[in-house]
Each structure stands twice: as structure tokens, then as C-alpha cells.
mmCIF file of C-alpha atoms in Angstrom:
data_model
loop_
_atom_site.group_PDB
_atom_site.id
_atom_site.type_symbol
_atom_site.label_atom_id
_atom_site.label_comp_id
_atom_site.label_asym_id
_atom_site.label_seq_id
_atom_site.Cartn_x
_atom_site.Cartn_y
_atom_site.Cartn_z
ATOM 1 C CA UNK W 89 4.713 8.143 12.872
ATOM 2 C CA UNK W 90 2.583 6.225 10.338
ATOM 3 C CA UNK W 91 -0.863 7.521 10.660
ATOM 4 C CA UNK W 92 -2.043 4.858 7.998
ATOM 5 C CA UNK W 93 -1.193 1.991 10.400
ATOM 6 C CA UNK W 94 -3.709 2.822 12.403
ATOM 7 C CA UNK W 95 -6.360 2.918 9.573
ATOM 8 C CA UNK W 96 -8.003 -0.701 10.207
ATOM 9 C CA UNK W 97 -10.687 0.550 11.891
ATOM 10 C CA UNK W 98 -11.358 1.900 8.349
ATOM 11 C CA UNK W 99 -11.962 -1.666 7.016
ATOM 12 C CA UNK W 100 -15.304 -2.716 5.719
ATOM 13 C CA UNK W 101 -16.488 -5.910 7.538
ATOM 14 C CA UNK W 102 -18.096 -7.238 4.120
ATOM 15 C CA UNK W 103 -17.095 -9.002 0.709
ATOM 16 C CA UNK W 104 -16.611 -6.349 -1.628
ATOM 17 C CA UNK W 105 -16.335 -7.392 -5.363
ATOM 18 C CA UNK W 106 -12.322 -8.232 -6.572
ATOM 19 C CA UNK W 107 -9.882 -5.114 -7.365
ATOM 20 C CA UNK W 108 -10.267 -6.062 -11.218
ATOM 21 C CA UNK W 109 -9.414 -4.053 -14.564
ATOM 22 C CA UNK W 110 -6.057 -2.203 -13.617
ATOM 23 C CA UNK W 111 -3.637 -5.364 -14.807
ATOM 24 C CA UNK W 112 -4.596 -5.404 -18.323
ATOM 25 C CA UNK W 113 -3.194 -1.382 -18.011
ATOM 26 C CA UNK W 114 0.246 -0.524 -19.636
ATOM 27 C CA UNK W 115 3.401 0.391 -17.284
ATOM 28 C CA UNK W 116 3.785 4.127 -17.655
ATOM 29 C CA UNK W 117 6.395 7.166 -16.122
ATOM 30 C CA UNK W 118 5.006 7.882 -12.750
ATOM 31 C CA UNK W 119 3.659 11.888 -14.230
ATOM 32 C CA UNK W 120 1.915 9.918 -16.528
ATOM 33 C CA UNK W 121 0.464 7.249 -14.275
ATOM 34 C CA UNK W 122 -0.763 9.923 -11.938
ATOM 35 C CA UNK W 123 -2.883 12.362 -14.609
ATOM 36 C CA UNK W 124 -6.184 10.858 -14.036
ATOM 37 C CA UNK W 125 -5.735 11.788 -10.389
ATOM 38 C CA UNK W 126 -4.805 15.486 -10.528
ATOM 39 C CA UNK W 127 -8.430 16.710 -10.015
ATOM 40 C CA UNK W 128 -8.677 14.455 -6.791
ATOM 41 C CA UNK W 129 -5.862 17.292 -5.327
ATOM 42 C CA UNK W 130 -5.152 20.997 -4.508
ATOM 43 C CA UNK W 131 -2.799 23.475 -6.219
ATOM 44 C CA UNK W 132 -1.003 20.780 -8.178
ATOM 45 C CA UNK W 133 0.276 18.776 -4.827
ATOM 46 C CA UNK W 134 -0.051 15.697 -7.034
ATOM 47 C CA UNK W 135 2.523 16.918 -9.483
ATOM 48 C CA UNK W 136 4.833 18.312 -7.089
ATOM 49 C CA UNK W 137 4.967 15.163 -5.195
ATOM 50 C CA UNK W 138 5.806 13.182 -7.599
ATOM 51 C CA UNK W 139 8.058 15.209 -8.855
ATOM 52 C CA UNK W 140 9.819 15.228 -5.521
ATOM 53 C CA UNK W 141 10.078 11.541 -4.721
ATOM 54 C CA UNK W 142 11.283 11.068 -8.000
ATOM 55 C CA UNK W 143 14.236 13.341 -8.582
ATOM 56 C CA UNK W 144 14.972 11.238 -4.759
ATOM 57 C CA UNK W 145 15.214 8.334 -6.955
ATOM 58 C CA UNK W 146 18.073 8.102 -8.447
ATOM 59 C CA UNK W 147 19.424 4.252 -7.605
ATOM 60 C CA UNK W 148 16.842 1.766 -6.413
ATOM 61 C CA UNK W 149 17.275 -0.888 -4.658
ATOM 62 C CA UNK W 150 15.887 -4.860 -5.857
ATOM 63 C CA UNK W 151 16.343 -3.870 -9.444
ATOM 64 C CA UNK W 152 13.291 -1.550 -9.460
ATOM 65 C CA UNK W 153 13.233 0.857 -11.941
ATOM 66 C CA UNK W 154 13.141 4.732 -11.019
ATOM 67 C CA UNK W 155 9.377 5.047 -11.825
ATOM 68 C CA UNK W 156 8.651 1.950 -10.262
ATOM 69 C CA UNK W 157 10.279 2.951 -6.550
ATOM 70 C CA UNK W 158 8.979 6.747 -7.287
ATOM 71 C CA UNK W 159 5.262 5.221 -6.824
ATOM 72 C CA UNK W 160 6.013 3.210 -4.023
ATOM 73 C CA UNK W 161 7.732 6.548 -2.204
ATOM 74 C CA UNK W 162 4.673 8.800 -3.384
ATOM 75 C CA UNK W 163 2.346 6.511 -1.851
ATOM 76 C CA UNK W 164 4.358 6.939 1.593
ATOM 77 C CA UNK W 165 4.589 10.814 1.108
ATOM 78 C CA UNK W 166 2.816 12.587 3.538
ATOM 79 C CA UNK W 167 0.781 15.934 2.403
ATOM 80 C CA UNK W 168 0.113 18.612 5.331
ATOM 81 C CA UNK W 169 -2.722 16.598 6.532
ATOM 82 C CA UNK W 170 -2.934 12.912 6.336
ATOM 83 C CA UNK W 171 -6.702 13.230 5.108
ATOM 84 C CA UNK W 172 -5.022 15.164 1.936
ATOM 85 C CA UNK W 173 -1.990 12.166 1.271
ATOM 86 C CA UNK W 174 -2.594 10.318 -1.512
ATOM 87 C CA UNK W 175 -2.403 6.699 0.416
ATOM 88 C CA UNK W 176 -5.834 7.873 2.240
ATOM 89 C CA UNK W 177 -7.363 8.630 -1.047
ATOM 90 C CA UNK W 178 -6.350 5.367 -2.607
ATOM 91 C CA UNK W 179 -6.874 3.218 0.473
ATOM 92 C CA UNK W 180 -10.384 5.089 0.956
ATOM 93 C CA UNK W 181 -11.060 4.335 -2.711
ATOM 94 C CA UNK W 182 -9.766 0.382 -2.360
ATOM 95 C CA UNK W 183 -12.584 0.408 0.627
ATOM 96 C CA UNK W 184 -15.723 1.574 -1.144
ATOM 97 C CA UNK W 185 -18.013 -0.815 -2.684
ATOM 98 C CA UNK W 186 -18.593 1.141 -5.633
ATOM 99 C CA UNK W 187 -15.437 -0.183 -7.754
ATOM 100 C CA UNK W 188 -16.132 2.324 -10.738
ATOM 101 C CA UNK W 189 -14.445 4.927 -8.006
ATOM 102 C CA UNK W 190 -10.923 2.649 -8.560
ATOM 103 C CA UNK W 191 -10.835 3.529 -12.882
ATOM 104 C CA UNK W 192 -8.672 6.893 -12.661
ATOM 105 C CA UNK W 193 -5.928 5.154 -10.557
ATOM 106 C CA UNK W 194 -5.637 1.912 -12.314
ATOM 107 C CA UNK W 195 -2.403 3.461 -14.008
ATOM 108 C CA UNK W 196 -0.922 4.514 -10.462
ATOM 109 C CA UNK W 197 -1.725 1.040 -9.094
ATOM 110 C CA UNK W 198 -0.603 -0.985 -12.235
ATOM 111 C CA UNK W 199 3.201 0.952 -11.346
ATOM 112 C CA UNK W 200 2.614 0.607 -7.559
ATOM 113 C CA UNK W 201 1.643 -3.211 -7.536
ATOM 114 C CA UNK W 202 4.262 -3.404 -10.341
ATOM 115 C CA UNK W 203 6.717 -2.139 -7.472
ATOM 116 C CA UNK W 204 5.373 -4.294 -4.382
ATOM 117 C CA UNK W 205 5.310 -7.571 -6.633
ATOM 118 C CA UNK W 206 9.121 -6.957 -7.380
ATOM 119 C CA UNK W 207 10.154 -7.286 -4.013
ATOM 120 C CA UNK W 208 11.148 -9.889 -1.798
ATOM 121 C CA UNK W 209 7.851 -11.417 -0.067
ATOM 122 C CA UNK W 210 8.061 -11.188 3.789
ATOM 123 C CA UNK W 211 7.236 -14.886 5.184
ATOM 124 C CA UNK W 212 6.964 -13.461 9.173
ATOM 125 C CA UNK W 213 4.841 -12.658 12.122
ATOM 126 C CA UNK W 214 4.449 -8.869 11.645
ATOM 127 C CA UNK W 215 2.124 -6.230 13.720
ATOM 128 C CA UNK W 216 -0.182 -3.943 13.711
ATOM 129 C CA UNK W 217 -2.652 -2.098 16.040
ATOM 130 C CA UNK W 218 -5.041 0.603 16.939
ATOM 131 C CA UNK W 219 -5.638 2.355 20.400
ATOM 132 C CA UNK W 220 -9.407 1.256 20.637
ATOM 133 C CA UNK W 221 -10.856 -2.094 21.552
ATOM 134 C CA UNK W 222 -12.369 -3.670 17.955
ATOM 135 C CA UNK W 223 -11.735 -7.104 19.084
ATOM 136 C CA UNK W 224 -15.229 -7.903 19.229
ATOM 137 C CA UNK W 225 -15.556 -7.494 14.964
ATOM 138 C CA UNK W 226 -12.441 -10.478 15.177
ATOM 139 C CA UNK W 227 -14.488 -13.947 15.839
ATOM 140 C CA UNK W 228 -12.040 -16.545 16.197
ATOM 141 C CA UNK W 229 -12.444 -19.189 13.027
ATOM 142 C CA UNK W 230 -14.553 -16.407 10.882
ATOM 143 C CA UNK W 231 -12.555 -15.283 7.890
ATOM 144 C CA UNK W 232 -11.840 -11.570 6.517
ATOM 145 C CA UNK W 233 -10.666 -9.599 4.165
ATOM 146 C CA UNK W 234 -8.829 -5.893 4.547
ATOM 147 C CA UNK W 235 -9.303 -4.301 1.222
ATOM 148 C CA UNK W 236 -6.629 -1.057 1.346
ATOM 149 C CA UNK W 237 -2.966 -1.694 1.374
ATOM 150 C CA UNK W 238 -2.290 -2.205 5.110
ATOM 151 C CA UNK W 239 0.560 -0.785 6.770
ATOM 152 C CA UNK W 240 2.300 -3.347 9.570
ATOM 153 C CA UNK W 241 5.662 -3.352 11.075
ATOM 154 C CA UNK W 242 8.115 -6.117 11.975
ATOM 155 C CA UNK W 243 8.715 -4.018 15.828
ATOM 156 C CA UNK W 244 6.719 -4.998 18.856
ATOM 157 C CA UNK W 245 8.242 -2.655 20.311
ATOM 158 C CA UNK W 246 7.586 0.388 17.936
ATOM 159 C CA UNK W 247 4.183 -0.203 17.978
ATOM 160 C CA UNK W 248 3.864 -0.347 21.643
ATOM 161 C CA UNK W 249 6.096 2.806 21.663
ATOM 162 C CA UNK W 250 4.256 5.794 23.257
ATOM 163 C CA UNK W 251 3.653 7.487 18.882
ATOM 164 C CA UNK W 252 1.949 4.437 18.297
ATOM 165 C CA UNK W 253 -0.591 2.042 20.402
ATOM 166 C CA UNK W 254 1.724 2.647 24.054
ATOM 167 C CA UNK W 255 1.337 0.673 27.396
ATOM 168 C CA UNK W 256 -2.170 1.859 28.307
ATOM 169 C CA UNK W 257 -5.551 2.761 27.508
ATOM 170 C CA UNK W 258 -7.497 0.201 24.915
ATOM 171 C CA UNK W 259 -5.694 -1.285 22.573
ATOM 172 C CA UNK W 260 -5.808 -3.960 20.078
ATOM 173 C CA UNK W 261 -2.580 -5.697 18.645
ATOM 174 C CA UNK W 262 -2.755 -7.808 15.821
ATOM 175 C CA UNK W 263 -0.376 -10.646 15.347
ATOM 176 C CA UNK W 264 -0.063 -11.294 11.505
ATOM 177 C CA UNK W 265 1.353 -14.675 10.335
ATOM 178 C CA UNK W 266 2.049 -13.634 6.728
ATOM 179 C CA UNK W 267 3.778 -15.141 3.628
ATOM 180 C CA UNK W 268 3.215 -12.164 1.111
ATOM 181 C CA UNK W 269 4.057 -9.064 3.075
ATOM 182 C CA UNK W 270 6.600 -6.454 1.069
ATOM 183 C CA UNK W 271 8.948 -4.702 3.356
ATOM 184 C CA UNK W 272 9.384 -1.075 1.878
ATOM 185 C CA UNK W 273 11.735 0.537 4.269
ATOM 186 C CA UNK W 274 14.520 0.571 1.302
ATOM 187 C CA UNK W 275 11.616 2.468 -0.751
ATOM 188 C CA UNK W 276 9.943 4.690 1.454
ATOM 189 C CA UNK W 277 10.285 9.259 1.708
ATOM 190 C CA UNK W 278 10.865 8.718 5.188
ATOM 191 C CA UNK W 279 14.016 6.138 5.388
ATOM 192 C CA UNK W 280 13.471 5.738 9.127
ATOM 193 C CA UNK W 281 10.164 3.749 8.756
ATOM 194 C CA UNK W 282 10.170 0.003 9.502
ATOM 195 C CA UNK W 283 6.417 -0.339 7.163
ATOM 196 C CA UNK W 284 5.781 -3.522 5.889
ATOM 197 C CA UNK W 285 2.708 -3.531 2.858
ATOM 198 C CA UNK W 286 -0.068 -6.250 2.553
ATOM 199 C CA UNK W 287 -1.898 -6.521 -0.659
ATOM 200 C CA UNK W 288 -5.204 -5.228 -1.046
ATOM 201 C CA UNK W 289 -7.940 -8.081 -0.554
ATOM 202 C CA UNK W 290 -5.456 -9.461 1.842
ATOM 203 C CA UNK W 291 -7.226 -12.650 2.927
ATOM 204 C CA UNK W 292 -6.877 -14.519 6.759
ATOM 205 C CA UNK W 293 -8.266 -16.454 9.208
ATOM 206 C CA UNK W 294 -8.674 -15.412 13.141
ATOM 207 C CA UNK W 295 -6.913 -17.900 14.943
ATOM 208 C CA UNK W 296 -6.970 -16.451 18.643
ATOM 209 C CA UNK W 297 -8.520 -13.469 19.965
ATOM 210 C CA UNK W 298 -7.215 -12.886 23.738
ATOM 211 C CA UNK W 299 -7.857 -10.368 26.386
ATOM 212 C CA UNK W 300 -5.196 -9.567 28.681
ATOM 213 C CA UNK W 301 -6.606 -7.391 31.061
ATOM 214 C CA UNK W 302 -5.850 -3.615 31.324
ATOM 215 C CA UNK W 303 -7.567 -2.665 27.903
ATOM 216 C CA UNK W 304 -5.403 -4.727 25.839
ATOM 217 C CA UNK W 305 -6.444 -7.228 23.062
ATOM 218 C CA UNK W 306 -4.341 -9.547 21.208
ATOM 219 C CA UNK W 307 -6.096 -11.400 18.151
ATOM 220 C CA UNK W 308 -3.763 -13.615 16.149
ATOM 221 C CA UNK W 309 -4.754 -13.983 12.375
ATOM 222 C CA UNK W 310 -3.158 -16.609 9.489
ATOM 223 C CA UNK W 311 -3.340 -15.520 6.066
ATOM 224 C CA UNK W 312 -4.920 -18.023 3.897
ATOM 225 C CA UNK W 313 -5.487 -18.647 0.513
ATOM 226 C CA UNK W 314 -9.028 -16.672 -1.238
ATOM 227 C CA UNK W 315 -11.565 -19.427 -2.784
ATOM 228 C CA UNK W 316 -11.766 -16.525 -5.677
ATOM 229 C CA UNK W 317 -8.870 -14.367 -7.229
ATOM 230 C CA UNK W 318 -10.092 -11.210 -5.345
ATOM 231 C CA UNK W 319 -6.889 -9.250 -6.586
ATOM 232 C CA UNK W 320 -5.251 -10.129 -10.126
ATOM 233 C CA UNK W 321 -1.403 -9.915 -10.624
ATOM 234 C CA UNK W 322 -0.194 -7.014 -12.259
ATOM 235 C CA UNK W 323 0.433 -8.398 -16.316
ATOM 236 C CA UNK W 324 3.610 -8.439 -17.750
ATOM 237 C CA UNK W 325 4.624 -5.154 -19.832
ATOM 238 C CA UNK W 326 5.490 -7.390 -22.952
ATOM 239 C CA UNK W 327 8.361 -6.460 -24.575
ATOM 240 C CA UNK W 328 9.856 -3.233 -23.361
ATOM 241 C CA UNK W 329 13.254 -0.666 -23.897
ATOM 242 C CA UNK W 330 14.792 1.610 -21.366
ATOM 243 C CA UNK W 331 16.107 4.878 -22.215
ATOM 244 C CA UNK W 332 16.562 8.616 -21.810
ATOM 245 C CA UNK W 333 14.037 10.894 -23.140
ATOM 246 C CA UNK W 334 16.331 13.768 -25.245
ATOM 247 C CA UNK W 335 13.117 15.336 -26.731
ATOM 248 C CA UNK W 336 13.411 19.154 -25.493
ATOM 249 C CA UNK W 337 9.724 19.607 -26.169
ATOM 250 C CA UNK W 338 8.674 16.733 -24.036
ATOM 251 C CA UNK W 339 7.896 16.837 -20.217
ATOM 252 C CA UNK W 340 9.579 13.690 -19.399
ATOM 253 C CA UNK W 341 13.021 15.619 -21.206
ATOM 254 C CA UNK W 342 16.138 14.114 -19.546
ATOM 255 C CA UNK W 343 14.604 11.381 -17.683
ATOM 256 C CA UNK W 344 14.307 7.674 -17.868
ATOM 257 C CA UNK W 345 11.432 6.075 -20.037
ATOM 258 C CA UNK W 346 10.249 3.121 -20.806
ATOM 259 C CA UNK W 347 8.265 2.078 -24.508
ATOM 260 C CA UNK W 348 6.005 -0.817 -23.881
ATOM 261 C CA UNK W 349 5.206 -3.058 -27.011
ATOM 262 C CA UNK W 350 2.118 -5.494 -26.557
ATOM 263 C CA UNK W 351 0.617 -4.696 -23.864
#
């Protein structure tokens, strides 16, 4: 299950100032992207988790490079308790109105947005849902924004499967008409997952907002266009080389680097 996909109920219903500052940071090796965030965890989870999904890593798929598909796997990871994974942290962080909480992972984010920009945009109607009734905060023709990375899936019928939303109780069901969606199935730890990504400061319109009877809700939303750039694109890394690090003395010994010039 993908505890994260039910995290909308999380959302902020205000206009929080734009995710700004991380793009002008430089590409770096996933254990170097993550330092500024080792205090945030226990017993040096952080490191061992990344070491983990990256030793995993050893082909990726749509030309990614290792580091690149390593962040994109951590952020799936799960720790012992979902409250502990790193995607609650940064989601919880992307949430908060105070953005000088976002300036230790700006190096994680510049490699996982990095990642998600690589791959193929999903142009789709794709799902999500939570098992309470929030279709009241969903006014048809008012405009939102969901600031974390949310977590949707192109299966009607996993969602309504009895580990996520079911057949009963209250439930709302989003309907997502997308054009910038990243499917990450060929990049997530758990292979079986079906999770499609939207961007932070992912932008729509409510277009329908139904009640079927039986505690279930369906609201329909459109993603539209921002009047502001809420959400910069990652820069380019300049000019770059790929190699193998053969420095004994160096922690990254014997794996893949890449030396950024410009950036």
C-alpha cells in the first residue's frame, strides 16, 4: 500500500509562497545530496537508505543516471513507520508556510526534480482518494494548489481495492485530468506500485464535485496553467563528465560520479 496517497487531507487550503532557490543548486551523488538531511533522522537511516536503493540501481530506465533514479527510489522507500520515511518529511516540509524549512533539501530535490523532469509526462485521467468525506473544501470553479508531491495512480480499481479507499464507508475519489504527471513504477523500491507523481504547486481547477450516495464523493479537477511560476524548473548542470570514482580514500570509491562545470 501507498500510505502517501492518502496524504491530501494534509494539503494546506491557502497560497503559500513558490518552491524557489533549489534550481540554481548543482547536481550532486545522491550521499552527497542527502548530508544536510542526516540530523532530520535516527541511527543513520538516511545513509543506509540511500545506500540501499542505490547499490539497486544498477541500469535505469529513460536514460536516468544511477543517482538520478537512486533519489526517485529513496523518496518511495518506506522506513518502519511512514511518519519516519523521508517522503513525509519532505512532503510535510513542501506544506509549511515557512519556506526557510525547504534550504537543507534543496540538493535532494534539485536530483529528485532532476529525475521526475526526465521522464515521460503522463497526459491522462489518473486517481486518487481518501476514506473521509473532504468534498466540501472542493467548490466547483474555485482553483487550488497541492503543494507536496502527490501520489495518484492510473487504477480505478486499485484504489477502490479494499488496502486503499474500498466499496464503503466515506470516501472521496478524485478524478485528475493531468498533462504533467510522471509515472515512476519503472523507478520505484517497491516494483509492484502503479504511483504516478504530480509536481509540487500542482495547479487545477474543480470542474465537478458529485455525490453519489452511500458516502461516496467524486470531484473532477483540470490542471491548469499558474498566473505565477509557483515552482521553477530544475537548471541545467552546464557542462558535465561521467565517470568512476578510483580514489581509495574517497567515499564515493568505485561508483559513478558526475563533475559539474558552470553551474
Amino acid at each position: 500500500m501507498i500510505p502517501r496517497m492518502f496524504d491530501v487531507i494534509k494539503e494546506p487550503q491557502t497560497v503559500l509562497s513558490a518552491i524557489d532557490g533549489y534550481q540554481h543548486c548543482p547536481l550532486l551523488p545522491l550521499e552527497i545530496a542527502i548530508k544536510p538531511l542526516i540530523p532530520f533522522f535516527e541511527d543513520g537511516s538516511l545513509e543506509r537508505n540511500a545506500w540501499i536503493v542505490k547499490e539497486g540501481c544498477k541500469n535505469p530506465s529513460n536514460n536516468l543516471t544511477v543517482d538520478e533514479s537512486a533519489s526517485i527510489r529513496l523518496y518511495t522507500f518506506n522506513w518502519d513507520r511512514s511518519e519516519n520515511s523521508l517522503y513525509y518529511l519532505l512532503n510535510e516540509t513542501l506544506r509549511t508556510e515557512k519556506r526557510e524549512k525547504l534550504a537543507p533539501w534543496y540538493n535532494y530535490l534539485k536530483l529528485l526534480l532532476t529525475a521526475l523532469y526526465r521522464l515521460p509526462p503522463t497526459k491522462e485521467t489518473i486517481f486518487r482518494g481518501v476514506k473521509l468525506d473532504i468534498s466540501s473544501q472542493y467548490v466547483v470553479g474555485q482553483q487550488h494548489f497541492w503543494w507536496g508531491l502527490s501520489s495518484c495512480t492510473d487504477s480505478m480499481d486499485l484504489l477502490q481495492s479494499k488496502q486503499f479507499c474500498g466499496q464503503e464507508g466515506q470516501r472521496t475519489i478524485f478524478f485528475i485530468k493531468c498533462n504533467s504527471g510522471r509515472s515512476i513504477k519503472r523507478h520505484s523500491f517497491y516494483s509492484g506500485e502503479q504511483e504516478i507523481l504530480l509536481m509540487p504547486g500542482f495547479y487545477f481547477e474543480v470542474e465537478s464535485n458529485s455525490d453519489l450516495g452511500h458516502g461516496l464523493h467524486f470531484i473532477h479537477l483540470v490542471e491548469k496553467v499558474p498566473p505565477h511560476v509557483m515552482l521553477p524548473l530544475p537548471e541545467k548542470a552546464g557542462i558535465f563528465i561521467e565517470a568512476i570514482c578510483h580514489n581509495k580514500a574517497c567515499t564515493l570509491f568505485n561508483r559513478q560520479i558526475r563533475i559539474s562545470f558552470g553551474c
